[in-house]
Coordinates of C-alpha atoms in Angstrom, one line a residue:
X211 CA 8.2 -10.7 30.7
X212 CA 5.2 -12.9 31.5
X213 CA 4.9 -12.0 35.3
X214 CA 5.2 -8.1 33.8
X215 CA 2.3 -9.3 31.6
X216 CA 0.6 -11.1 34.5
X217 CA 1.3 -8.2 36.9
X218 CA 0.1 -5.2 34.7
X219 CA -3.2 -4.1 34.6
X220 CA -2.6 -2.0 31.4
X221 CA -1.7 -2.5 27.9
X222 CA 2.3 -3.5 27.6
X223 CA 3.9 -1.7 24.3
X224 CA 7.3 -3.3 23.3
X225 CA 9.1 -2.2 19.8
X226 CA 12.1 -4.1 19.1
X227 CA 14.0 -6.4 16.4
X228 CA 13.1 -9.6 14.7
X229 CA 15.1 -11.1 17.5
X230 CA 13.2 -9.6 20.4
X231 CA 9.8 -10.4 18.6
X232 CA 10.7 -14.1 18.4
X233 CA 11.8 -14.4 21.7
X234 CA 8.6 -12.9 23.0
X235 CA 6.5 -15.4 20.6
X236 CA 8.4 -18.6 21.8
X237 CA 7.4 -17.4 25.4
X238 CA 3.9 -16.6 23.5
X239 CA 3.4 -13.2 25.6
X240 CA 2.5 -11.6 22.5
X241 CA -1.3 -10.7 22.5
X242 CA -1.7 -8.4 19.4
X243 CA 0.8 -7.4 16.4
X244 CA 0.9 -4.2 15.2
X245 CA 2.7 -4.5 11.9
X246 CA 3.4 -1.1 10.0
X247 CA 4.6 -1.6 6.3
X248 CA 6.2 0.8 3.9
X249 CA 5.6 0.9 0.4
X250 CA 9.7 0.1 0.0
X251 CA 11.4 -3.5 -1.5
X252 CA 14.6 -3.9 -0.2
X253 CA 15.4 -6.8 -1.6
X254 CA 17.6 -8.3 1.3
X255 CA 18.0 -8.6 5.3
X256 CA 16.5 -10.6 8.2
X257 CA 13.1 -12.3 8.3
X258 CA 11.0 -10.7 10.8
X259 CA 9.5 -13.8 12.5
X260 CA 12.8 -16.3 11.8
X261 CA 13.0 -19.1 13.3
X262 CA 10.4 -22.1 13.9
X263 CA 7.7 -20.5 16.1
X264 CA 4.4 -20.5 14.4
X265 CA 1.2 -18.0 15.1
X266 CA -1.7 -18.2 13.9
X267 CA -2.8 -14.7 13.3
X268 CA -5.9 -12.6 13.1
X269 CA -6.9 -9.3 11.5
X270 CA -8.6 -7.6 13.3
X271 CA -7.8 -3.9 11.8
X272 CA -6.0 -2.4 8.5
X273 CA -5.4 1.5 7.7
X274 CA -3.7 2.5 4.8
X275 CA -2.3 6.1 5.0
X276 CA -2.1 8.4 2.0
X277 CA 1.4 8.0 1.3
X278 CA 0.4 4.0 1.0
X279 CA 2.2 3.1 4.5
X280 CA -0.1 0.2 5.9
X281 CA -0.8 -0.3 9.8
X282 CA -2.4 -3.8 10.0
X283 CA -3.0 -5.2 13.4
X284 CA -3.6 -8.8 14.3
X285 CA -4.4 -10.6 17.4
X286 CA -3.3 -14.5 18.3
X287 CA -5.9 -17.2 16.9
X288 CA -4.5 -19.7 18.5
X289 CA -1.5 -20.4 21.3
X290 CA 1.8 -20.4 19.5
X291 CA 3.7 -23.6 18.6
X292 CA 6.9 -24.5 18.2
X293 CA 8.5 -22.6 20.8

């Protein structure tokens, strides 16, 4: 995934699980998080950053739609530790 990262000269889009998402932050190739939110408590289920990477996050943009579903994007503050 880095040398893809390296190698592209566009934006790479990845969707994927918790599990996917922290093994892309321990090899800290994530520039940006897009993070969409439903208004919906579950109650239950996996952490979405589990493990013990840590990011240091940014926000650098937040839209709430009308039906209260929030898109907030952050970018990395600082190299991620703990990898």
């Amino acid at each position: 995934m880095a040398d893809l990262k390296r190698r592209s000269t566009a934006n790479l889009v990845i969707m994927g699980s918790g599990v996917l998402i922290g093994s892309l932050m321990a090899a800290d190739v994530i520039d940006e998080y897009l993070l969409i939110i439903a208004p919906l408590v579950l109650g239950s289920g996996r952490r979405l950053f589990a493990g013990g990477t840590h990011a240091s996050l940014r926000l650098i943009e937040c839209v709430t739609s009308r039906t209260g579903v929030v898109m907030a994007t952050y970018e990395r503050d600082e190299p991620v530790t703990g990898a």
